[in-house]
XYZ file of C-alpha atoms in Angstrom:
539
model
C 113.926 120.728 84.438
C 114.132 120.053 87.864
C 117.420 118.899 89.927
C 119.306 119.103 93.234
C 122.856 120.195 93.827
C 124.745 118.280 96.867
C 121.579 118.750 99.049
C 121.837 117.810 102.765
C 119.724 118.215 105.390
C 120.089 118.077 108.790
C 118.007 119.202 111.923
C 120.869 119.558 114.850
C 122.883 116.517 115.120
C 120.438 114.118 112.988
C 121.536 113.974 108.820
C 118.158 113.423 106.950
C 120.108 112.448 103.805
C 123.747 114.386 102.516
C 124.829 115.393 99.085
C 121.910 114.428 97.138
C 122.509 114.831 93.309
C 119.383 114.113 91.146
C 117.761 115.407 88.396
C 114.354 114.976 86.960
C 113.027 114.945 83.571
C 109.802 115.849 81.449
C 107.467 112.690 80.693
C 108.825 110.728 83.744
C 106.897 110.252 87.624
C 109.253 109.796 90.356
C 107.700 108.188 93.185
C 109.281 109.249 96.673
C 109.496 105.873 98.991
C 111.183 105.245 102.845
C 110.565 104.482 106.264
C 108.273 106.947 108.621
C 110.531 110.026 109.383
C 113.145 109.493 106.730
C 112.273 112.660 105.281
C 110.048 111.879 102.182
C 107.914 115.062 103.018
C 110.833 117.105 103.877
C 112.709 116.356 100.947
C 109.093 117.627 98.413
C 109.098 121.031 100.749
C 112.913 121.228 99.901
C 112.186 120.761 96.320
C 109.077 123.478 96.518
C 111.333 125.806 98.153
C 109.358 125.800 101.365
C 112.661 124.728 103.102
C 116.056 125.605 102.915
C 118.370 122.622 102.634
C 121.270 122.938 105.294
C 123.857 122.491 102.248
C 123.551 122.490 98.612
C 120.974 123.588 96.470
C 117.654 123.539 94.214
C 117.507 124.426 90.506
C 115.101 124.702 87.746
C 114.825 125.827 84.374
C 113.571 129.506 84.019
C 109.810 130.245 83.341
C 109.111 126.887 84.710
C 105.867 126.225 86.814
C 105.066 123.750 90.224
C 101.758 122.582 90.597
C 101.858 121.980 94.625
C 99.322 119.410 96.077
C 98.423 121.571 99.797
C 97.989 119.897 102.991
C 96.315 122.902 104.927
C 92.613 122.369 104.233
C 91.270 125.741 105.744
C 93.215 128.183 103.353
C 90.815 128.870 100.741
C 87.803 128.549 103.097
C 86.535 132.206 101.665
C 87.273 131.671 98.409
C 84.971 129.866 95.932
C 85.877 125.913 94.750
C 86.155 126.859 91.081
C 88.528 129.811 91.876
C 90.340 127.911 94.301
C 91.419 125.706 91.044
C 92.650 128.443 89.117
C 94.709 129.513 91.988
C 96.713 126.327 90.993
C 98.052 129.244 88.212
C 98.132 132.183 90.650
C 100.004 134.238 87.933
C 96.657 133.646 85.601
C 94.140 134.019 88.533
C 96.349 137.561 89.623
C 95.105 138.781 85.611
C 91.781 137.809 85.986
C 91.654 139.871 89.008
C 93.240 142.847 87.435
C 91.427 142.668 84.308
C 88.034 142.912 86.433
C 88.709 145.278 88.317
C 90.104 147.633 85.553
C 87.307 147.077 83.534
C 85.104 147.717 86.585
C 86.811 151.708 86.842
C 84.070 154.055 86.377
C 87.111 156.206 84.888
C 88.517 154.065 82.287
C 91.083 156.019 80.381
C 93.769 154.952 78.125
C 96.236 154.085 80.487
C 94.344 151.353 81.760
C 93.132 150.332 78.100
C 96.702 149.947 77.506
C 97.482 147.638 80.292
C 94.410 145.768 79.863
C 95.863 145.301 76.137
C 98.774 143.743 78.355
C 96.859 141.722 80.633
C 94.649 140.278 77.947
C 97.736 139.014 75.690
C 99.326 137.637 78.798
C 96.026 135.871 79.725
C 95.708 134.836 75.868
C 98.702 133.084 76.264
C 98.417 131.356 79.590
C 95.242 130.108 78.018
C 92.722 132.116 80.202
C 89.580 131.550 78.004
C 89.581 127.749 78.851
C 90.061 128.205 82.813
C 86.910 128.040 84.296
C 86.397 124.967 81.581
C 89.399 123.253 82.483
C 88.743 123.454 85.984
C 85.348 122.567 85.639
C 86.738 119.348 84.134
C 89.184 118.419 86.665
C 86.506 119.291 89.667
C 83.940 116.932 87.484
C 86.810 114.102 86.836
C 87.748 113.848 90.673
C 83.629 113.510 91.526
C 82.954 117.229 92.549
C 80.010 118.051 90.635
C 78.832 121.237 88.599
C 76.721 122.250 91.815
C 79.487 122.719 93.601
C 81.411 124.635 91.843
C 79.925 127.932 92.750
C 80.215 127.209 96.329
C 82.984 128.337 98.908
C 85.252 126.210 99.926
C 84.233 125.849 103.673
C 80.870 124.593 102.562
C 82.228 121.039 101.034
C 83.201 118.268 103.378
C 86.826 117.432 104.475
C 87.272 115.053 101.566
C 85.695 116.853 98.873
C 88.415 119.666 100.005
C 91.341 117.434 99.341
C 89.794 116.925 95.926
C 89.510 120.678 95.364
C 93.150 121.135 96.578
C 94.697 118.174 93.771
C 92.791 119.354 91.041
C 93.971 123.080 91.687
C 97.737 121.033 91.680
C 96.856 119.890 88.491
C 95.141 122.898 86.877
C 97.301 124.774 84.201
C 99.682 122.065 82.854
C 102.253 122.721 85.112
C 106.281 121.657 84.302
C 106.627 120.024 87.667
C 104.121 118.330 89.570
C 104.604 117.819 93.554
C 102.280 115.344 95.008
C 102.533 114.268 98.966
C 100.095 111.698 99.356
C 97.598 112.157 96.596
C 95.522 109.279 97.260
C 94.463 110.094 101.018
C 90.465 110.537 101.768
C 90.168 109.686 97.745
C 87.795 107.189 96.886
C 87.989 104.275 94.593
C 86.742 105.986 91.502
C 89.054 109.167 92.400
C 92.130 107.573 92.199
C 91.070 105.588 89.073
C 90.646 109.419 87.519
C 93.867 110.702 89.143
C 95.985 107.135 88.002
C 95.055 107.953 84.139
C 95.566 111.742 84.156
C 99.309 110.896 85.651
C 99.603 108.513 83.249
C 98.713 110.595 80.733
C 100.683 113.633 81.673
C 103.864 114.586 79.963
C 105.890 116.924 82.090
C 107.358 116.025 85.387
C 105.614 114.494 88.278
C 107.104 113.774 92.336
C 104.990 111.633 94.591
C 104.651 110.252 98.037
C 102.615 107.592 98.191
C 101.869 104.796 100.664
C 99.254 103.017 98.025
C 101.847 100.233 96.360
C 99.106 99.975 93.341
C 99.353 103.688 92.936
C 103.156 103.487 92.622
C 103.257 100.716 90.601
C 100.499 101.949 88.135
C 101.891 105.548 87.969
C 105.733 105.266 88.444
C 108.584 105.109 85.978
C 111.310 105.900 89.045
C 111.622 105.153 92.374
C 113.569 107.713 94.694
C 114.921 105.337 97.616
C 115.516 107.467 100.957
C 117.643 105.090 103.289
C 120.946 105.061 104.347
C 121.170 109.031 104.980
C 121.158 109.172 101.238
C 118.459 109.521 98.124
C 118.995 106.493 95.790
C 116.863 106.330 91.826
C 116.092 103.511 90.819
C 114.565 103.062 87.012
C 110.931 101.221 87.629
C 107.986 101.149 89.625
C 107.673 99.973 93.288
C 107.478 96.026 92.831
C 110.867 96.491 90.670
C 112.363 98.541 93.080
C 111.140 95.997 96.096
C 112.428 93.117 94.062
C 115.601 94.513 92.917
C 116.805 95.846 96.676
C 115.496 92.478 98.307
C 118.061 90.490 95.350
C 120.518 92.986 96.236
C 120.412 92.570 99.797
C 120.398 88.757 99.024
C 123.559 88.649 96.757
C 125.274 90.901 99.428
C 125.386 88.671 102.320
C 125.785 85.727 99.927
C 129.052 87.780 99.027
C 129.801 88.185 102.487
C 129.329 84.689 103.746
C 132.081 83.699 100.965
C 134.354 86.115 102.585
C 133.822 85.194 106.039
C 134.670 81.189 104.757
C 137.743 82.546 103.085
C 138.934 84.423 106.120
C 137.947 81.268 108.236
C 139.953 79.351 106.325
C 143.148 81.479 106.110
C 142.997 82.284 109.562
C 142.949 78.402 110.101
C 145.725 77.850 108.034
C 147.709 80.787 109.883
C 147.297 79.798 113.213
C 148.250 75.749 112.199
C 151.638 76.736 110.271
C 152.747 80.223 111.042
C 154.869 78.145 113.592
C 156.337 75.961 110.638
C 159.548 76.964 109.225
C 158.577 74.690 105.957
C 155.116 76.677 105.604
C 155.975 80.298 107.115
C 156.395 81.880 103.923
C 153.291 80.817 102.738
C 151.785 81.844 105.904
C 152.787 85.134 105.761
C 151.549 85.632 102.461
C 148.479 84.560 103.404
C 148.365 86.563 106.472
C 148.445 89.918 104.210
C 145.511 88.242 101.959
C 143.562 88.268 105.405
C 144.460 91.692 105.680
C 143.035 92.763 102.604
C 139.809 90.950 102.737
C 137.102 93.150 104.143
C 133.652 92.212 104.615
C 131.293 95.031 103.027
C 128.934 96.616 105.523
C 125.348 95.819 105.045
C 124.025 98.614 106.753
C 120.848 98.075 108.711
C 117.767 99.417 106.937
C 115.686 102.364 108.430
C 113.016 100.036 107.235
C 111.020 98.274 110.085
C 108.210 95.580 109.681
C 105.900 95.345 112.647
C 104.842 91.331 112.969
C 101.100 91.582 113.113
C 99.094 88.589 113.034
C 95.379 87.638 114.415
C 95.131 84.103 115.484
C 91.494 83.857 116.606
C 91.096 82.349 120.503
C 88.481 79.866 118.959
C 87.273 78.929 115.542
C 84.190 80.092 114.056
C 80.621 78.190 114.475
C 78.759 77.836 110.983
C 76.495 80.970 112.123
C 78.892 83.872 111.836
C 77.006 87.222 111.176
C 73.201 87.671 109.877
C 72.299 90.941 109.031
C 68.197 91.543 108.177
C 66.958 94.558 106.346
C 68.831 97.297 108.326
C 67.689 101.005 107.193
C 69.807 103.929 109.251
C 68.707 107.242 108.573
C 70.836 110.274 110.314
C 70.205 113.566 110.175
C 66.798 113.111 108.221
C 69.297 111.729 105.847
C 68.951 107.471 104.455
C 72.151 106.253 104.982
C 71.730 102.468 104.920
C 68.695 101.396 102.545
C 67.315 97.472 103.047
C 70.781 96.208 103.571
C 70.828 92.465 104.134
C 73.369 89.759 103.816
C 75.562 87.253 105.756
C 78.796 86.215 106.617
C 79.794 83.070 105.741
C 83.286 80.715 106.663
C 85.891 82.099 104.961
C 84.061 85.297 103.984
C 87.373 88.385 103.818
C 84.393 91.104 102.188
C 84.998 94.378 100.556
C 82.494 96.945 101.640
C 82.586 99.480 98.646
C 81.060 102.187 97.262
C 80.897 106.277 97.225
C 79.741 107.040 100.294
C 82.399 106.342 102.811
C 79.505 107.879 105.780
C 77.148 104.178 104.870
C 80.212 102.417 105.599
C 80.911 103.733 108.594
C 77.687 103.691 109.567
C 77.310 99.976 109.172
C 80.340 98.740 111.192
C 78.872 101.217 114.079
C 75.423 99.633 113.722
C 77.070 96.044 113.721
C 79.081 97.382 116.742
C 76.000 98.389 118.748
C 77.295 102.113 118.396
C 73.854 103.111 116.445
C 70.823 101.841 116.516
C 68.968 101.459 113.277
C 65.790 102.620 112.557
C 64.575 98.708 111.414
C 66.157 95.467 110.626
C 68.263 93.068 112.708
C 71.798 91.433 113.155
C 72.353 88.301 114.435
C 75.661 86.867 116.142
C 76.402 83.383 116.291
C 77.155 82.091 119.862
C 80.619 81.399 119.406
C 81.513 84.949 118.042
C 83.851 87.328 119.043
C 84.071 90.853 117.231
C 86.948 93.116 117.050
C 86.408 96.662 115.425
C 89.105 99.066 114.335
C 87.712 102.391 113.692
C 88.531 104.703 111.244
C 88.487 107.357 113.904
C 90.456 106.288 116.824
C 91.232 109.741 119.130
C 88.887 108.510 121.684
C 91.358 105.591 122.676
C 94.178 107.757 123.286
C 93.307 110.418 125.882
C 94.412 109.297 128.994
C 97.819 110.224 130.189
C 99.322 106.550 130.143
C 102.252 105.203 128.463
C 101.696 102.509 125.869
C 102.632 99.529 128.180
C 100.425 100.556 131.046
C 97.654 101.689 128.681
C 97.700 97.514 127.210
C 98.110 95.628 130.305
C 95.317 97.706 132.367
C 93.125 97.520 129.233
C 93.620 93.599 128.880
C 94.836 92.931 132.493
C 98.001 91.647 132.148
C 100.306 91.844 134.902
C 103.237 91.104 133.782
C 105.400 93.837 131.989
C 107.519 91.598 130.241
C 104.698 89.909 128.041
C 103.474 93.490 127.351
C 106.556 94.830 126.463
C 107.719 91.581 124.299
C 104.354 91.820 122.606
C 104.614 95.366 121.491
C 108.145 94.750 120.628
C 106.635 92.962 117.616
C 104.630 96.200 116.547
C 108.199 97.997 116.862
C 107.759 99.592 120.167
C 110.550 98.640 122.175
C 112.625 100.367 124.863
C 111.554 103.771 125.415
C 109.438 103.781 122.832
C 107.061 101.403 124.638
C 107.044 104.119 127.576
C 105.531 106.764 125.053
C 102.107 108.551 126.401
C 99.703 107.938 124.326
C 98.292 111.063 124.204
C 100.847 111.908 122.323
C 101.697 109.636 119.610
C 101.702 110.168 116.204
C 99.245 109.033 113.425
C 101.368 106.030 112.752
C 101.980 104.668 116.281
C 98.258 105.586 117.305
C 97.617 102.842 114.059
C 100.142 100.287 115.259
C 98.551 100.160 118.704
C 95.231 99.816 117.812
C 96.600 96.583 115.499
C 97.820 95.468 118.878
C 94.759 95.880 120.598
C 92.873 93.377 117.982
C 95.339 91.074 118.147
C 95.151 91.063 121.256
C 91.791 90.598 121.675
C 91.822 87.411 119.319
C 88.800 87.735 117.306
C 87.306 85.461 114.926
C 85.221 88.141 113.479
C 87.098 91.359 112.347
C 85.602 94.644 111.647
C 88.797 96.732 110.142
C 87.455 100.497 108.728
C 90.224 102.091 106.221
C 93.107 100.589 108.649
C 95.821 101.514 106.456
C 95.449 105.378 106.985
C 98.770 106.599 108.516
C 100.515 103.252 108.161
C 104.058 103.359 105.845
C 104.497 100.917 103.656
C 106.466 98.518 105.898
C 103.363 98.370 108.140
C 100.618 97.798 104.962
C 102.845 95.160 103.939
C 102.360 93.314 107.279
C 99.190 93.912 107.673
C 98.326 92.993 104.062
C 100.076 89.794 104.217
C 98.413 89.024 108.206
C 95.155 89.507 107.047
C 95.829 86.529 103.896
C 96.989 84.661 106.997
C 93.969 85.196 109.437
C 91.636 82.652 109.858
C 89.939 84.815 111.115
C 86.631 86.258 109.170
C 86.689 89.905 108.168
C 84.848 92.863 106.747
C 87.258 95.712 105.946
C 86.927 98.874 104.047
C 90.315 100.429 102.212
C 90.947 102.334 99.584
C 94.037 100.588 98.670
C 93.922 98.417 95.817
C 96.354 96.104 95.798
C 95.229 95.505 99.634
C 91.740 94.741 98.453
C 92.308 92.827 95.973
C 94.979 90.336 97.355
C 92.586 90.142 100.619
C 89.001 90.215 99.719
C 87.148 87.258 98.186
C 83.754 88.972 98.489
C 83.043 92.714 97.452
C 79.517 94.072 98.779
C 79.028 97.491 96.958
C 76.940 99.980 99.452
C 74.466 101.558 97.576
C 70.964 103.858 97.358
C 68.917 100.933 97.772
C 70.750 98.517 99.270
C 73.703 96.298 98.596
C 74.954 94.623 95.094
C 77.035 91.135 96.753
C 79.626 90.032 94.378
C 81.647 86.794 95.112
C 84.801 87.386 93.659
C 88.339 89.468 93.241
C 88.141 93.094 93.551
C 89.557 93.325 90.023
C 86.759 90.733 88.671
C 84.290 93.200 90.279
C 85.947 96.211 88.658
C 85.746 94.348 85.486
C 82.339 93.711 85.852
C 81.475 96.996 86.146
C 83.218 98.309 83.141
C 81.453 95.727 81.321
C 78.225 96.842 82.561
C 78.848 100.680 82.012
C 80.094 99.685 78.181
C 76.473 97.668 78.202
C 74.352 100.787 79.617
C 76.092 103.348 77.474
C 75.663 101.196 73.998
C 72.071 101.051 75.557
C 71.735 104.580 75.759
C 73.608 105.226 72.362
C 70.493 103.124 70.379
């Protein structure tokens, strides 16, 4: 069990949130939702331990375990990927080490058989036999293979890392789970795994999440950080969402029947205080004014940024033609005989394993690489916009973010730039920020502004949801259904893909599989084809 006393938490004169009082329970997952800096990560490091709170405190039952998803990449780089899962039980992986090394003493006496006699109950219990297999499974379950296993950590790529680091999270069964951001760098087939195992798992699980499908798949609580305070709601995200926006709605209905009230008994003071006939009724009116206060509806910390791409011209019937590109990098195939083309109306999917081919392609369509054969063929009244994956190569100069627009786009007039990026929620002084400094967030937002700017009819848009909250997925979600704009988008999000895309084209091997239809038809059709191969197999 798992709670907080009156925490607060404050960093000088700024209150995070103040006298939090939850509790969590076994079989339940808590998801951990609020606007960019309220504190969602601050509030998992204060439940870890890794941060004092600045009043109250942290409890949990004795003997209990966390399993801690890490965010520093480079701290088992020595250490092999199969022991860096154990380490998720460092108590267990501590009597493995002992046990070795005593029964590596060229001088084994009975001292040491006795505390090996220790060390082997404790590991008994703590189920040590099955640790290399149950980490083997995890590893195997998130898509790191056997032949990795054996390998250090520093040899495996930046994703297969954060793979490494949530199964070691997971590893041992622990009595509270602490997620912060599980899903990043995870591909499709990754989060399927990781979706069913939370599911699935019976003790106590935290998360911070920006992936609404995620939440709403995984969740039975919401944890609501707004107001300076830490709200549970009972639910998953789209019953938390719906709830607080019917809330919010009955609220200022309440409110607008106060305000008429108090309009009309202020009318009726000011017309017969003056009345000798009336002024007892106006007084007693006057002190049911009094009482009547309206009930604050605090702003929310929540922002929406307004993002929308209205394309300068409408698309020509020839869009995009691509012929029979091959890329190889690195003596490496990375796009195999990929053809297809864009049609009107096309919003496609690019899917598939490897995230490198579908990077790959938007560069090639981009002119960045050049393939080794094939061709790609713009229609004349085309215009592209591409929004990297990668963007630190946009924000080097030493410019703020209204100079850094209107020299980029030549627009003289500071007022349209700054009423522009108003609508992506930099206004004021935030619109004077260098850009060299942003954070992962506002680095996001601008480039958003930059393609709207540009007005494309043809958008290229590679995992744009990385670093955005939820506020700005949910605009960008719902201005990409509005576009009229063509698009080819890659994103790990689910619920984004499949309310967006009307075309999937899986990357693969060979080629490309092209698949007209709803992300969750093509999901369906693939189950349907594994259940076909393995009966197949089975005869």
């Amino acid at each position: 069990m798992l709670g907080t006393n009156g925490v607060t938490v404050r960093f000088g004169k700024r209150v995070l949130y103040e006298d939090v009082n939850v509790k969590f329970t076994p079989g339940n997952c808590y998801g951990v939702i609020g606007a960019n800096g309220a504190g969602k990560s601050t509030f998992l490091k204060v439940l870890t331990g890794e941060l004092e709170p600045s009043e109250g405190e942290v409890y949990m039952t004795k003997n209990e375990r966390l399993g801690v998803l890490k965010q520093d990449h480079y701290m088992y780089d020595d250490v092999k990927v199969i022991d860096t899962v154990i380490r998720g039980n460092e108590r267990l992986y501590q009597i493995m080490k002992e046990k070795d090394a005593l029964y590596a003493k060229p001088d084994f006496n009975d001292e040491d058989g006795i505390k090996a006699g220790e060390l082997e109950a404790e590991f008994a219990e703590l189920n040590g036999w099955m640790a290399e297999t149950d980490a083997a499974q995890l590893l195997n379950g998130l898509g790191i293979e056997n032949e990795y296993h054996e390998m250090l950590m520093k040899e495996l790529t930046g994703p297969q890392k954060v793979k490494v680091l949530l199964a070691q999270a997971l590893f041992g069964n622990p009595d509270v789970l602490i997620l912060d951001e599980p899903t990043n760098h995870l591909d499709m087939a990754a989060i399927s795994w990781l979706e069913e195992f939370l599911i699935n798992f019976e003790n106590t699980v935290i998360v911070v999440s920006h992936d609404r499908y995620f939440l709403n798949k995984v969740c039975t609580h919401i944890l609501d950080i707004d107001y300076s305070k830490i709200n549970i709601y009972v639910g998953n995200y789209d019953f938390w969402y719906e709830s607080s926006q019917l809330a919010l709605k009955q609220m200022k209905e309440a409110n607008k029947k106060k305000e008429e009230k108090i309009k009309e008994l202020e009318e009726f003071i000011r017309r017969f205080s003056a009345n000798a006939s009336k002024s007892k009724q106006a007084t007693s009116r006057k002190k049911t004014l009094e009482k009547i206060e309206l009930e604050d509806i605090k702003p929310s910390t929540r922002r929406y940024p307004y993002i929308d791409f209205k394309p300068e011209r409408e698309s020509g019937k020839e869009i995009l033609n691509v012929e029979n590109v091959s890329l190889t990098v690195d003596g490496e195939k990375i796009l195999n005989n990929v053809s297809f083309k864009v049609l009107k109306g096309d919003k496609i999917a690019l899917v598939g394993t490897n995230g490198i081919a579908k990077t790959a392609l938007f560069k090639v369509l981009m002119g960045e690489l050049k393939p080794d054969s094939g061709k790609i063929t713009y229609g004349q009244t085309i215009k592209q916009s591409y929004v990297p994956q990668d963007n630190e190569e946009f924000f080097k100069a030493d410019k703020s973010i209204v100079q850094w627009i209107a020299d980029d786009y030549g627009i003289t007039d500071e007022t349209v730039v700054r009423s522009f990026l108003g609508r992506m929620l930099f206004s004021g002084d935030e619109a004077l920020k260098k850009i060299n400094v942003l954070s992962g967030g506002e680095k996001a937002r601008c480039m958003m502004a930059r393609a709207m700017l540009e007005a494309p009819n043809l958008l290229f848009l590679d995992e744009p949801t990385n670093h955005f909250d939820l506020e700005s997925i949910t605009a960008l979600n719902e201005g990409l259904i509005r576009t009229t704009a063509e698009l080819i988008f890659v994103s790990h999000d689910h619920q984004f893909v499949q309310t967006i895309a009307n075309r999937i084209i899986e990357i693969t091997d060979d080629g490309i599989i092209d698949k007209r239809c709803t992300y969750d038809e093509y999901l369906e059709q693939n189950i349907e084809l594994m259940k076909k191969e393995t009966s197949y197999q089975e005869e």
